[in-house]
Amino acid sequence: MIHFFEKGSGQPLVLIHGFCESGRMWNYFAEELSAYFRVICPDLPGFGDSPIFGDRITLEEVAVQLEEWMAENHIQDPIVIGHSLGGYVTLALLELMGSGLKAIGLFHSTAFPDDEEKKEMRNRTITFLKKNGVEKFVTSFVPPLFPENRREELAAEIQAAIEDAKRSSLDGLIAYAGAMRDRKDRVEILRNFKGPKLLIAGTEDGAVKIEASRAQQDAFSHYIELHGVGHMGMVEEREKTVEVVREFCLRSL
């Protein structure tokens, strides 16, 4: 069962959260965009209030669950935008549904697979989680998602992100660390999609390097680079990024 909340009516806009997050991270976006769209924010299985069964999952399996969830909730021809892991899920959903999606957006995410260094980091994450549990992991994982020179200024936002991350299940964190490690290259799937495509990148993003974003920007119809922004642009530059998403979605209608 996928837990979600929604606001507004009209064109469906599905916002998919990232690793160690839940649909709650989109509260501000849902509030601001609900005047224009039916904004729907699910918790991926294993995060927030959505259960997961076991500590293994593939992005393809998540995409199938989301397609079924959308059918059950009459979410047709949606615009789908995902942050980080949510972007990987969005691309798996694109491969599954193709033209069943009106437009897609990646928020600090990539169509490239993990390189060997990143795969090894995922393996260390799994080992750490099994040894130390959720709370110890998320309190060390979340702050570096924000630029070091703004962590004091964004202390309240970082603490809120940590508290939301603590709601993640241990099985969920282990499962998605493995799913991200094993995900395939979806650059061609992205290129072949004829609908509108948005990529929002941060120049200071430590998780998705700006060089990787620039290397695939020609696959997108809309490319936005946020200077001085890390991995959490929807928090670091929330007014600017919500306006980017609003304009992209309106142009996609």
XYZ file of C-alpha atoms in Angstrom:
253
model
C 0.000 0.000 0.000
C 1.361 3.408 -0.999
C 0.579 6.258 1.366
C 0.211 9.694 -0.220
C -1.348 13.116 0.149
C -2.725 15.405 -2.513
C -3.828 19.003 -2.954
C -5.573 20.823 -5.782
C -7.263 19.590 -8.945
C -6.699 19.388 -12.672
C -3.548 18.136 -14.403
C -1.909 15.504 -12.152
C 1.596 16.384 -10.956
C 3.310 13.555 -9.074
C 6.288 14.580 -6.905
C 8.544 11.690 -5.858
C 10.884 12.137 -2.898
C 14.468 10.917 -2.554
C 16.446 8.581 -0.299
C 15.896 9.168 3.447
C 12.867 11.363 2.640
C 9.086 11.100 2.402
C 6.290 12.864 0.569
C 6.320 15.461 3.360
C 9.385 17.072 1.820
C 7.092 18.471 -0.885
C 4.694 20.261 1.506
C 5.707 23.737 0.323
C 5.584 22.712 -3.339
C 2.156 21.129 -2.908
C 0.847 24.274 -1.231
C 2.224 26.602 -3.904
C 1.372 24.490 -6.949
C -2.075 23.250 -5.925
C -3.633 26.422 -7.379
C -2.604 25.130 -10.815
C -2.410 21.324 -10.602
C -3.544 18.235 -8.763
C -0.332 17.729 -6.781
C 0.171 14.184 -5.496
C 3.032 13.247 -3.152
C 3.524 9.530 -2.406
C 5.766 7.879 0.163
C 7.820 5.272 -1.687
C 7.592 1.773 -0.150
C 9.853 1.691 2.912
C 9.712 5.431 3.566
C 7.299 7.594 5.545
C 4.058 5.686 6.036
C 4.411 3.210 3.143
C 5.480 -0.299 4.188
C 8.094 -2.455 2.493
C 8.352 -6.218 2.804
C 11.968 -7.342 3.011
C 15.235 -5.515 2.378
C 15.505 -6.047 -1.371
C 13.757 -4.172 -4.163
C 14.496 -3.034 -7.714
C 13.575 0.287 -9.271
C 11.585 -1.661 -11.851
C 9.481 -3.205 -9.066
C 8.903 0.238 -7.541
C 7.790 1.536 -10.950
C 5.250 -1.289 -11.289
C 3.856 -0.499 -7.817
C 3.558 3.182 -8.729
C 1.842 2.408 -12.040
C -0.718 0.268 -10.185
C -1.143 2.976 -7.526
C -1.752 5.608 -10.214
C -4.364 3.434 -11.903
C -6.158 2.868 -8.569
C -6.236 6.607 -7.861
C -7.214 7.765 -11.375
C -3.909 9.529 -11.984
C -3.819 9.702 -15.778
C -1.256 11.310 -18.091
C 0.726 12.738 -15.157
C 3.719 15.019 -15.064
C 6.213 13.194 -12.816
C 9.119 14.940 -11.078
C 11.556 13.111 -8.799
C 14.317 14.195 -6.437
C 17.532 12.128 -6.436
C 16.333 8.517 -5.876
C 12.912 9.829 -6.925
C 14.469 10.772 -10.261
C 15.792 7.234 -10.714
C 12.275 5.961 -9.978
C 10.841 8.489 -12.457
C 13.116 7.143 -15.200
C 12.135 3.540 -14.381
C 8.508 4.668 -14.586
C 9.248 6.324 -17.946
C 10.687 3.065 -19.261
C 7.564 1.230 -18.085
C 4.892 3.748 -19.158
C 6.514 5.742 -21.971
C 4.015 8.127 -23.531
C 1.678 7.415 -20.589
C 3.595 10.224 -18.887
C 2.975 13.783 -20.096
C 6.348 15.168 -18.948
C 9.145 14.309 -16.531
C 11.548 16.208 -14.326
C 14.721 15.234 -12.484
C 15.657 17.242 -9.396
C 19.343 16.669 -8.527
C 19.283 13.282 -10.242
C 20.778 11.522 -13.257
C 20.053 9.010 -15.997
C 23.596 7.619 -15.682
C 24.214 4.479 -13.584
C 26.495 4.425 -10.560
C 30.201 4.238 -11.312
C 32.388 1.764 -9.413
C 33.297 4.293 -6.716
C 29.637 5.074 -6.053
C 28.734 1.378 -6.013
C 31.348 0.785 -3.337
C 29.876 3.681 -1.333
C 26.421 2.034 -1.552
C 27.929 -1.196 -0.238
C 29.483 0.663 2.706
C 26.097 2.283 3.371
C 24.423 -1.132 3.557
C 27.110 -2.436 5.915
C 26.798 0.650 8.132
C 22.994 0.399 8.246
C 23.054 -3.266 9.239
C 25.527 -2.518 12.024
C 24.248 0.832 13.341
C 20.595 1.239 12.334
C 18.518 4.094 10.942
C 19.021 6.936 13.423
C 22.810 6.865 13.480
C 22.915 6.677 9.686
C 20.511 9.517 8.890
C 22.047 11.962 11.376
C 25.360 11.607 9.530
C 23.897 11.283 6.014
C 21.539 14.276 5.815
C 23.687 17.355 6.720
C 26.259 16.856 3.900
C 23.400 17.043 1.369
C 23.453 20.796 2.071
C 26.416 23.092 1.199
C 28.801 23.433 4.126
C 28.737 27.247 4.041
C 24.934 27.298 4.540
C 24.438 24.586 7.157
C 24.266 27.049 10.042
C 21.737 29.219 8.203
C 19.662 26.148 7.250
C 19.975 24.418 10.641
C 16.198 24.242 11.213
C 15.583 22.836 7.737
C 18.360 20.275 8.182
C 16.934 19.156 11.521
C 13.471 18.801 9.953
C 14.996 16.671 7.174
C 16.737 14.481 9.766
C 13.487 13.963 11.681
C 11.684 12.978 8.469
C 14.567 10.640 7.565
C 14.200 8.869 10.925
C 10.769 7.673 9.727
C 12.514 5.561 7.064
C 12.511 1.827 7.718
C 15.802 -0.049 8.053
C 14.666 -2.517 5.385
C 13.758 0.394 3.100
C 17.129 2.097 3.397
C 19.000 -1.153 2.766
C 16.732 -2.063 -0.146
C 17.101 1.256 -1.954
C 20.850 1.500 -1.375
C 21.049 -1.783 -3.300
C 18.509 -0.681 -5.911
C 20.424 2.536 -6.629
C 23.715 0.619 -6.829
C 22.265 -1.859 -9.333
C 20.228 0.537 -11.486
C 20.878 0.573 -15.200
C 21.824 3.319 -17.630
C 18.629 5.037 -18.806
C 20.118 7.811 -20.930
C 18.693 6.404 -24.167
C 15.264 5.936 -22.608
C 15.442 9.586 -21.583
C 16.590 10.729 -25.027
C 13.857 8.770 -26.808
C 11.046 10.322 -24.768
C 9.387 13.025 -26.890
C 7.620 14.842 -24.063
C 9.003 17.822 -22.108
C 11.977 16.966 -19.866
C 13.401 19.074 -17.036
C 16.713 18.738 -15.207
C 17.483 20.900 -12.166
C 21.135 20.685 -11.076
C 23.175 22.249 -8.268
C 26.760 23.391 -8.819
C 27.699 22.326 -5.268
C 25.842 18.999 -5.333
C 28.055 16.379 -3.682
C 25.724 13.470 -4.505
C 25.106 14.161 -8.229
C 28.168 15.997 -9.523
C 27.534 19.009 -11.739
C 29.810 17.473 -14.397
C 27.385 14.536 -14.722
C 24.429 16.902 -15.084
C 26.190 18.935 -17.765
C 27.142 15.750 -19.623
C 23.471 14.841 -20.134
C 21.865 18.278 -20.383
C 21.375 17.925 -24.157
C 18.880 15.112 -23.456
C 16.555 17.587 -21.714
C 14.273 20.236 -23.175
C 14.742 22.381 -20.045
C 17.999 22.541 -18.065
C 18.404 24.726 -14.965
C 21.680 25.105 -13.087
C 21.484 26.503 -9.549
C 24.740 28.213 -8.565
C 25.941 27.619 -5.016
C 23.233 25.005 -4.424
C 23.864 21.482 -3.112
C 21.614 18.418 -3.310
C 18.518 19.991 -1.716
C 17.543 22.833 -4.037
C 13.863 22.527 -3.119
C 14.890 23.594 0.403
C 17.934 25.759 -0.314
C 16.193 27.803 -3.033
C 12.574 26.906 -2.530
C 10.915 29.995 -4.051
C 13.118 29.850 -7.150
C 12.747 26.106 -7.671
C 8.993 26.052 -7.156
C 8.717 28.749 -9.827
C 10.898 26.704 -12.198
C 8.659 23.676 -11.665
C 5.472 25.754 -12.056
C 6.624 27.272 -15.358
C 7.824 23.924 -16.717
C 4.546 22.217 -15.850
C 2.413 24.999 -17.349
C 4.451 24.847 -20.558
C 3.955 21.080 -20.643
C 0.164 21.264 -20.785
